[in-house]
Tab-separated table of C-alpha atoms in Angstrom:
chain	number	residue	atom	x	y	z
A	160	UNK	CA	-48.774	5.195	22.584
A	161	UNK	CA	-47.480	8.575	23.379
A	162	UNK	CA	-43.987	7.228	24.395
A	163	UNK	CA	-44.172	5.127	21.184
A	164	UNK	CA	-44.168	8.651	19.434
A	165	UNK	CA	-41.905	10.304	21.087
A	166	UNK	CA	-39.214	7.586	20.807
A	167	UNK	CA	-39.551	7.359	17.217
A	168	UNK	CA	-39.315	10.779	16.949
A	169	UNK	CA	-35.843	11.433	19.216
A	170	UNK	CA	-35.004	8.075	16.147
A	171	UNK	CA	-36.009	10.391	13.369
A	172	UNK	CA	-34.281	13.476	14.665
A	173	UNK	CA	-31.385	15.025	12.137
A	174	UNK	CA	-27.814	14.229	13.425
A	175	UNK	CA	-26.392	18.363	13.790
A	176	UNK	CA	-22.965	19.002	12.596
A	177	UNK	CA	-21.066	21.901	13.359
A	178	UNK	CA	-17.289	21.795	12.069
A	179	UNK	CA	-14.112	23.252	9.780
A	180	UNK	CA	-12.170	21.052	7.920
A	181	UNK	CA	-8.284	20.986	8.568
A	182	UNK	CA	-5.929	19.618	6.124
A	183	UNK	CA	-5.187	16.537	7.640
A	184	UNK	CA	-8.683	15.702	7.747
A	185	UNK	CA	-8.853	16.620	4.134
A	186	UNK	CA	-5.930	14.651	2.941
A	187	UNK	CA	-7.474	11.449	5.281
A	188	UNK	CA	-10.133	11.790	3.545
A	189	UNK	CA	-8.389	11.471	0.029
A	190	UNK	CA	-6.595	8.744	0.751
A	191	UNK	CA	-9.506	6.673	2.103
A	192	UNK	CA	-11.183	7.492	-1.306
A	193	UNK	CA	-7.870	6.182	-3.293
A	194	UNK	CA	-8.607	3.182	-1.210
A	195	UNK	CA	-11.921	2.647	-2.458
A	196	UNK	CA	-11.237	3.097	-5.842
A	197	UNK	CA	-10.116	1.131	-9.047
A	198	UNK	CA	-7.709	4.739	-9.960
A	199	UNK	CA	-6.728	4.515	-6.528
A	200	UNK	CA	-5.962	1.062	-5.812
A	201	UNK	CA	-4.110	0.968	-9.065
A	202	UNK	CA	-2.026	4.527	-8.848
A	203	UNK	CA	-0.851	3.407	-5.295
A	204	UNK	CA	-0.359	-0.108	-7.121
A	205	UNK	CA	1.964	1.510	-9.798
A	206	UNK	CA	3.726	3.475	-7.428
A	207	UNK	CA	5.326	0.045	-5.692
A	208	UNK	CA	5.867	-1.379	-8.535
A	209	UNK	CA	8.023	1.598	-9.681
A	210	UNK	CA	9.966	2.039	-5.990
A	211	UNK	CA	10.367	-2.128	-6.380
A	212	UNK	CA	11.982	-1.996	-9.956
A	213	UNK	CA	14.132	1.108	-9.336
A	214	UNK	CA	15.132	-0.668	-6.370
A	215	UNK	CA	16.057	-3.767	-7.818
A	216	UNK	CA	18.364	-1.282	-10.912
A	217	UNK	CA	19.695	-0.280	-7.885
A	218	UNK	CA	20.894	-2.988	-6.215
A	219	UNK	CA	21.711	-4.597	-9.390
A	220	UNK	CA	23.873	-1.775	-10.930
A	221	UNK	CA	25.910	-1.160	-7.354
A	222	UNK	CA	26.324	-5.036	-7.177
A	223	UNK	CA	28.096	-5.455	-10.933
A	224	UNK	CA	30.913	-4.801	-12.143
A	225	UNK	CA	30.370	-1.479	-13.640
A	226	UNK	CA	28.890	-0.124	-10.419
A	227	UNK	CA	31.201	3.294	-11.141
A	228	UNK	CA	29.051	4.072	-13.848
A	229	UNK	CA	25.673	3.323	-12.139
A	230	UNK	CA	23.143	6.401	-13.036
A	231	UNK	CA	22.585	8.043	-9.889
A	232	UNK	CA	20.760	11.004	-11.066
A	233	UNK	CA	18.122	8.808	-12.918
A	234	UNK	CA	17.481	6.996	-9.381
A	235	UNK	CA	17.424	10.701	-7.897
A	236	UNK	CA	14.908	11.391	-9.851
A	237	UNK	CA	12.883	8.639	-9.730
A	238	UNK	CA	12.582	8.698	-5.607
A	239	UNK	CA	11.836	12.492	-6.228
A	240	UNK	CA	8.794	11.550	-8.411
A	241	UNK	CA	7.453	8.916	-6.187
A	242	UNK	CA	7.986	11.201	-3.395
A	243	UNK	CA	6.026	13.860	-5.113
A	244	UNK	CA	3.357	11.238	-5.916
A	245	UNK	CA	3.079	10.220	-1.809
A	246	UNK	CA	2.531	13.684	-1.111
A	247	UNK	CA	-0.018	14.591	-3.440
A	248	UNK	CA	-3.142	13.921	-1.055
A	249	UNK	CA	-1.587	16.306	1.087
A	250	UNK	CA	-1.041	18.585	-1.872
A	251	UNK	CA	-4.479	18.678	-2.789
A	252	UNK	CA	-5.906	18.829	0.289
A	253	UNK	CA	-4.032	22.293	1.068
A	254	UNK	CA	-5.946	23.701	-2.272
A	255	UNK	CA	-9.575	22.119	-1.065
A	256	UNK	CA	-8.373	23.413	2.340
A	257	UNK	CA	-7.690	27.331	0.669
A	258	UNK	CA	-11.518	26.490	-0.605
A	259	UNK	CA	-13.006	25.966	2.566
A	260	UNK	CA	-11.431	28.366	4.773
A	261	UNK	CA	-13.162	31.512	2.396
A	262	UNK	CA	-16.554	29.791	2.784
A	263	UNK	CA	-15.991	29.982	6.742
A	264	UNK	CA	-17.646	27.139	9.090
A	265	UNK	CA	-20.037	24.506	8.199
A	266	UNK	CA	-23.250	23.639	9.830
A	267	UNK	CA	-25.171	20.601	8.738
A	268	UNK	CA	-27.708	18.092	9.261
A	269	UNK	CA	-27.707	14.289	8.487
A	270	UNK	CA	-31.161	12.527	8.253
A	271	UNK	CA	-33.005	10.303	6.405
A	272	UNK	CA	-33.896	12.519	3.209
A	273	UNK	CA	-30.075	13.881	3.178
A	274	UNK	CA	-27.367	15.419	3.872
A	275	UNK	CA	-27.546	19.341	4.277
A	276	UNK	CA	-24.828	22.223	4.809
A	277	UNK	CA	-24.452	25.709	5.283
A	278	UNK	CA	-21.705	28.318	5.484
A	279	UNK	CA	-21.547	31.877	5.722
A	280	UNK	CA	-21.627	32.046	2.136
A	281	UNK	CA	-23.858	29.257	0.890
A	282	UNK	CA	-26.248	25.679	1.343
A	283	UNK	CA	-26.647	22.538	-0.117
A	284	UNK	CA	-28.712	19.791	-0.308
A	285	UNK	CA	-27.150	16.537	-1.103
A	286	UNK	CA	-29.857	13.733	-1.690
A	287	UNK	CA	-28.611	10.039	-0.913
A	288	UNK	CA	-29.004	8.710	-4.813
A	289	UNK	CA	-26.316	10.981	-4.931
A	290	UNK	CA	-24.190	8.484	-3.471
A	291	UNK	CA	-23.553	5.165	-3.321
A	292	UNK	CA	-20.944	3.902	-0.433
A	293	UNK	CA	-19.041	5.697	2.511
A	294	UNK	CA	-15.649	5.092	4.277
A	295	UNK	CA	-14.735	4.997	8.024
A	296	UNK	CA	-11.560	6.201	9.599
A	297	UNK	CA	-11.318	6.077	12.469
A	298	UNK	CA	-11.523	10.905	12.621
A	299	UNK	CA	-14.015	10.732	9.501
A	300	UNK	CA	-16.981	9.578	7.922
A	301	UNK	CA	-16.295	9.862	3.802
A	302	UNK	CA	-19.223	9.803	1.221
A	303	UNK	CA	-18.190	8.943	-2.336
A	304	UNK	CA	-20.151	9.605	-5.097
A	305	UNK	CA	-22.131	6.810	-7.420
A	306	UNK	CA	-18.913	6.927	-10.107
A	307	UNK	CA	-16.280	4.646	-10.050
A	308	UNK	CA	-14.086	7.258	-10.079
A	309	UNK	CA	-15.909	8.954	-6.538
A	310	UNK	CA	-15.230	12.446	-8.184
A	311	UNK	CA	-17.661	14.029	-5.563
A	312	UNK	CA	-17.054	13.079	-1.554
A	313	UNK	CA	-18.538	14.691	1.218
A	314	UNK	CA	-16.532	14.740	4.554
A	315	UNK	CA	-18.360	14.110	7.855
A	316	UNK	CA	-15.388	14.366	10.731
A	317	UNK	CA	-16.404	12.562	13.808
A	318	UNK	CA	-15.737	15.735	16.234
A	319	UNK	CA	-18.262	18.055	14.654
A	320	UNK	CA	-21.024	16.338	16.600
A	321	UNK	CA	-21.154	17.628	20.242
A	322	UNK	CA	-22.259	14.254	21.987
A	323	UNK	CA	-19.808	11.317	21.017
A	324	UNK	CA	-23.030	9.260	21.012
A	325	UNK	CA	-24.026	11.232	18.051
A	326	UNK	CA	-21.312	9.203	16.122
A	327	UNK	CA	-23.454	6.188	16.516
A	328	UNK	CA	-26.549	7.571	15.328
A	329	UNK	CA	-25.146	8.992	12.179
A	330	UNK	CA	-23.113	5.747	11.557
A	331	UNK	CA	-26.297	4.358	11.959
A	332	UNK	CA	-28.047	6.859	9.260
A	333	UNK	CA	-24.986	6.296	6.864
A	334	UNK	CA	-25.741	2.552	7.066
A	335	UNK	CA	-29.652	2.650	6.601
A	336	UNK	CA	-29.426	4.671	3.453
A	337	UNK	CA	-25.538	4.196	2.078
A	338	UNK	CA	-23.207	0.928	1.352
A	339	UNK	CA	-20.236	0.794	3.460
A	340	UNK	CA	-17.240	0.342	1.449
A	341	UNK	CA	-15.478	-2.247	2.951
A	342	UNK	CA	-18.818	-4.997	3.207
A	343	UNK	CA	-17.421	-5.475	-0.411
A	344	UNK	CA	-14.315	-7.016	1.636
A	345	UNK	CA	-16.209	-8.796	3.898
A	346	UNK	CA	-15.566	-12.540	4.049
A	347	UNK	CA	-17.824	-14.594	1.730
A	348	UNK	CA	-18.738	-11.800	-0.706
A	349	UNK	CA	-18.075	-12.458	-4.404
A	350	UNK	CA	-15.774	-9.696	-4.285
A	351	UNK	CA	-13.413	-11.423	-0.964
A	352	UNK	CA	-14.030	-14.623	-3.066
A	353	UNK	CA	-12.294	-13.347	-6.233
A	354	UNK	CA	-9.753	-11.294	-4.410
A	355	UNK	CA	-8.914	-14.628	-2.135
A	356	UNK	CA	-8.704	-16.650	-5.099
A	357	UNK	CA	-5.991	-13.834	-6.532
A	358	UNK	CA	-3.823	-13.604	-3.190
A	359	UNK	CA	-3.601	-17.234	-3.442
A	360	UNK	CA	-2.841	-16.893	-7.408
A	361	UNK	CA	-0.098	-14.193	-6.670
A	362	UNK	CA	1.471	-15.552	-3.496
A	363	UNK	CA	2.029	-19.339	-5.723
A	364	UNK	CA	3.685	-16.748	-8.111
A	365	UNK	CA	6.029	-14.889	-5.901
A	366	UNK	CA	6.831	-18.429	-4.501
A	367	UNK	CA	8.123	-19.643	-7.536
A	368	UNK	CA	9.452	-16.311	-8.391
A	369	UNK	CA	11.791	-16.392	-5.108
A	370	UNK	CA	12.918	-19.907	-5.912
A	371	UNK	CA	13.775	-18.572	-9.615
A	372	UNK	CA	15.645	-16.015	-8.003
A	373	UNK	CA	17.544	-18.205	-5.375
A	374	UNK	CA	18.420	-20.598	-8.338
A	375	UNK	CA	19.860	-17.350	-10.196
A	376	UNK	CA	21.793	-16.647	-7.283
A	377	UNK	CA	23.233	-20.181	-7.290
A	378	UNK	CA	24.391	-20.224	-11.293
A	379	UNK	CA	25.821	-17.017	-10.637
A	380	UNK	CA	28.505	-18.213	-8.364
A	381	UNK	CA	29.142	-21.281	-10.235
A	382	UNK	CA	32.481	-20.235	-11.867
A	383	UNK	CA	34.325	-18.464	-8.929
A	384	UNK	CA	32.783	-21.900	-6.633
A	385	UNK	CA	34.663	-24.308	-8.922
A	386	UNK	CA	37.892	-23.299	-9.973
A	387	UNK	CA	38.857	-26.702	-10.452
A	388	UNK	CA	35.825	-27.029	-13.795
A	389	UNK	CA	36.717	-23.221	-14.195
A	390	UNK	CA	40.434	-21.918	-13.203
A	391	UNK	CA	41.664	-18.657	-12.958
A	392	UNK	CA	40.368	-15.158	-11.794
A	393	UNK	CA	37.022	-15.125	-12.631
A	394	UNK	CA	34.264	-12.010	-12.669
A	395	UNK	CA	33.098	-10.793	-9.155
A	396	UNK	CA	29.402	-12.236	-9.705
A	397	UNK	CA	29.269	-12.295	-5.453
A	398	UNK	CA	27.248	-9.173	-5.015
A	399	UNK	CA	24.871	-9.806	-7.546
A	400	UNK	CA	24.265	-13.377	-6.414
A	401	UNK	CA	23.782	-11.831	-3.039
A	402	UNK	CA	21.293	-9.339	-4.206
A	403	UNK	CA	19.210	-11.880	-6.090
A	404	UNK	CA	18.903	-13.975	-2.540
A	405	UNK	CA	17.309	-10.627	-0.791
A	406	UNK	CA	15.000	-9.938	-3.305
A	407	UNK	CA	14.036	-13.389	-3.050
A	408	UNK	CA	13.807	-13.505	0.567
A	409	UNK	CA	11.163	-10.711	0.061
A	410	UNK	CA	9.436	-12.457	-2.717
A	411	UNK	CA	9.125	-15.389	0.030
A	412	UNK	CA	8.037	-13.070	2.437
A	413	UNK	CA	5.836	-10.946	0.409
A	414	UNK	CA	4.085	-15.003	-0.315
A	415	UNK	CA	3.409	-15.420	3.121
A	416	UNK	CA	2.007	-11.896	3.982
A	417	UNK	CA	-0.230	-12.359	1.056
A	418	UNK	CA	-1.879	-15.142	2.708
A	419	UNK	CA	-1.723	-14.061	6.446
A	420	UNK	CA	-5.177	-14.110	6.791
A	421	UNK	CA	-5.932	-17.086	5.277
A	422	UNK	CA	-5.640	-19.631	7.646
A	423	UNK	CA	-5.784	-22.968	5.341
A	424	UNK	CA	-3.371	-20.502	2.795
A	425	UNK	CA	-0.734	-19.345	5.449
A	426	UNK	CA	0.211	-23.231	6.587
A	427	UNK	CA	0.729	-24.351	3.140
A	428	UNK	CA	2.554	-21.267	1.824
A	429	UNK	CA	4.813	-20.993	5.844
A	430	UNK	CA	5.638	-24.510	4.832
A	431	UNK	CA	6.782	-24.267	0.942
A	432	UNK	CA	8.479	-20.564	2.045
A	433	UNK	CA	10.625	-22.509	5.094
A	434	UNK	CA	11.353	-25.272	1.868
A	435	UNK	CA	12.337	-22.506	-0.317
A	436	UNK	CA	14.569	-20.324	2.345
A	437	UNK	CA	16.610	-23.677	2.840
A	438	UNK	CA	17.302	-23.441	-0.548
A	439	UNK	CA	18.547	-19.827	-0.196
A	440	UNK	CA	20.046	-20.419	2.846
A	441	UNK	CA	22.355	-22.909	1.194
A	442	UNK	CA	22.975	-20.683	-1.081
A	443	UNK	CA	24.050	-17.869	1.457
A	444	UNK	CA	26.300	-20.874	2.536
A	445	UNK	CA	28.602	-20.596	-0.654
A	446	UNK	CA	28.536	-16.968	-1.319
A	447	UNK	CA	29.055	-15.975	2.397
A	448	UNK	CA	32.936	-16.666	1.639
A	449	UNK	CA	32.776	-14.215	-1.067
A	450	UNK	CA	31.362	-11.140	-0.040
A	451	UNK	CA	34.406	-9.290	1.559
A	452	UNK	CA	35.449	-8.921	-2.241
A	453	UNK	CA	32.039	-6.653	-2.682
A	454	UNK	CA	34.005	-3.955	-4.284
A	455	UNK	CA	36.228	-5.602	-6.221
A	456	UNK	CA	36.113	-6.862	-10.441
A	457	UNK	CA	37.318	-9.947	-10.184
A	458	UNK	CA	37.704	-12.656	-7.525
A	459	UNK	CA	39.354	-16.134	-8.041
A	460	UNK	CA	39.499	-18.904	-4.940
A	461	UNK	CA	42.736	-20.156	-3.779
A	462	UNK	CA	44.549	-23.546	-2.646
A	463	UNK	CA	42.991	-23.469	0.691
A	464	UNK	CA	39.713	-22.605	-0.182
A	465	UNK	CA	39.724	-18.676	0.710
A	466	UNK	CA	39.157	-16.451	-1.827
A	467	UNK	CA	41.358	-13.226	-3.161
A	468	UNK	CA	39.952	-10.035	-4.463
A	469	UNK	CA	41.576	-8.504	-7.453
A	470	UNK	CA	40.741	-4.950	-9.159
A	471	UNK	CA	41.710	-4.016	-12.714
């Protein structure tokens, strides 16, 4: 009976924490919250949506005909803002990190009833209803706050525990009282169910939107490929043809890494993506011939089948 006790009572005793945060941990720690967010998941969302369409003006303004006129500055300015965007985790943490470093270290306790610190300066007690889920990284344990938003987060690095067996036994506190936030992912939730159901959704889409763009490449080329239906010089349409068959190479590919780890998925979309790259790659077949006149306005195909590059 006695051991009985005293077992249950090494079980019960409070996980000690004695730490500083650093920046990096701080910024970690922001970015796994952005992760488990709606905001998050939809800022970081928006932000490759903006470097994929200001890539594709890009490539589409260099490629035409007008390519001397192409606004630099505007792309400039664009990979300055999504630059600025990347780095503002980092950003922020340096201003939490200004924050921490006046209130000096931090010594805490993790239990059952709560999480509590203390600094030089001043203590809290942080009851679980407080919060609802918590993130693991592989330095960090991150608490987020009820909202969907996770305004409040509490940041538990790994290191300020002086036994590395102490890292089990507060996982093991943080999973007793707290939802991990990735069991939402976990296969056969409603949540993997829905999200499955929209990779599979999205990567049909980008299939069909890679095909679209391999069939844009081919009517591109159409006059300068049949100068016998259409004779004389004709407009350079090459380099745009050639970027539409990247960017639909990558719509293939972003189809089949969609679907990666779905096993019934990947097979069916490996074997409509090697359908659809044939396609391209036929396509690649007639433009290949082409492409030396990249920087030239017009382009017309001669007697013997080469073609000659002509600038007005």
């Amino acid at each position: 009976m006695a051991e009985g006790q005293e077992t249950n009572a090494v079980a019960e005793r409070p996980v000690e924490l004695a730490y500083r945060p650093t920046v990096g941990e701080l910024a970690s720690a922001l970015r796994a919250r952005a992760r488990s967010t709606g905001a998050g998941r939809f800022q970081r969302g928006a932000l490759v949506w903006t470097v994929a369409v200001t890539t594709v003006g890009a490539l589409l303004s260099a490629a035409g005909s007008s390519h001397r006129d192409t606004p630099w500055p505007l792309y400039a300015g664009v990979v300055v803002f999504v630059a600025f965007m990347t780095a503002v985790p980092w950003l922020q943490a340096r201003r939490l990190h200004r924050l921490a470093e006046r209130q000096g270290d931090i010594c805490g306790t993790v239990d059952d009833t709560g999480v509590r610190l203390t600094t030089a300066h001043s203590s809290a007690s942080l009851d679980w209803h407080l919060y609802s889920r918590y993130v693991e990284t592989p330095e960090l344990f991150v608490l987020l706050s009820a909202d969907k938003s996770a305004v409040g987060f509490v940041v538990l690095p790994k290191r300020a525990v002086a036994d590395p067996e102490e890292v089990d036994r507060l996982r093991a506190v943080l999973d007793r009282r707290l939802v991990r936030a990735d069991d939402a992912e976990a296969p056969g939730s409603p949540r993997s169910r829905g999200r499955a159901v929209g990779r599979g959704v999205a990567s049909a889409g980008l299939l069909l939107l890679g095909l679209l763009l391999f069939f844009f490449a081919f009517a591109a080329v159409q006059h300068a490929a049949h100068p016998d239906r259409f004779p004389g010089i004709q407009n350079n349409t090459a380099p745009i043809s050639a970027v539409m068959l990247g960017l639909g190479a990558l719509a293939v590919a972003g189809a089949w890494w969609l679907v990666r780890r779905m096993t019934a998925m990947r097979i069916v979309t490996a074997v409509l993506a090697v359908l659809v790259l044939l396609a391209g790659g036929a396509i690649l077949y007639r433009v290949g011939p082409m492409l030396h006149c990249w920087g030239s306005d017009r382009i017309a195909r001669g007697p013997e089948g080469a073609y000659v590059c002509y600038d007005f």
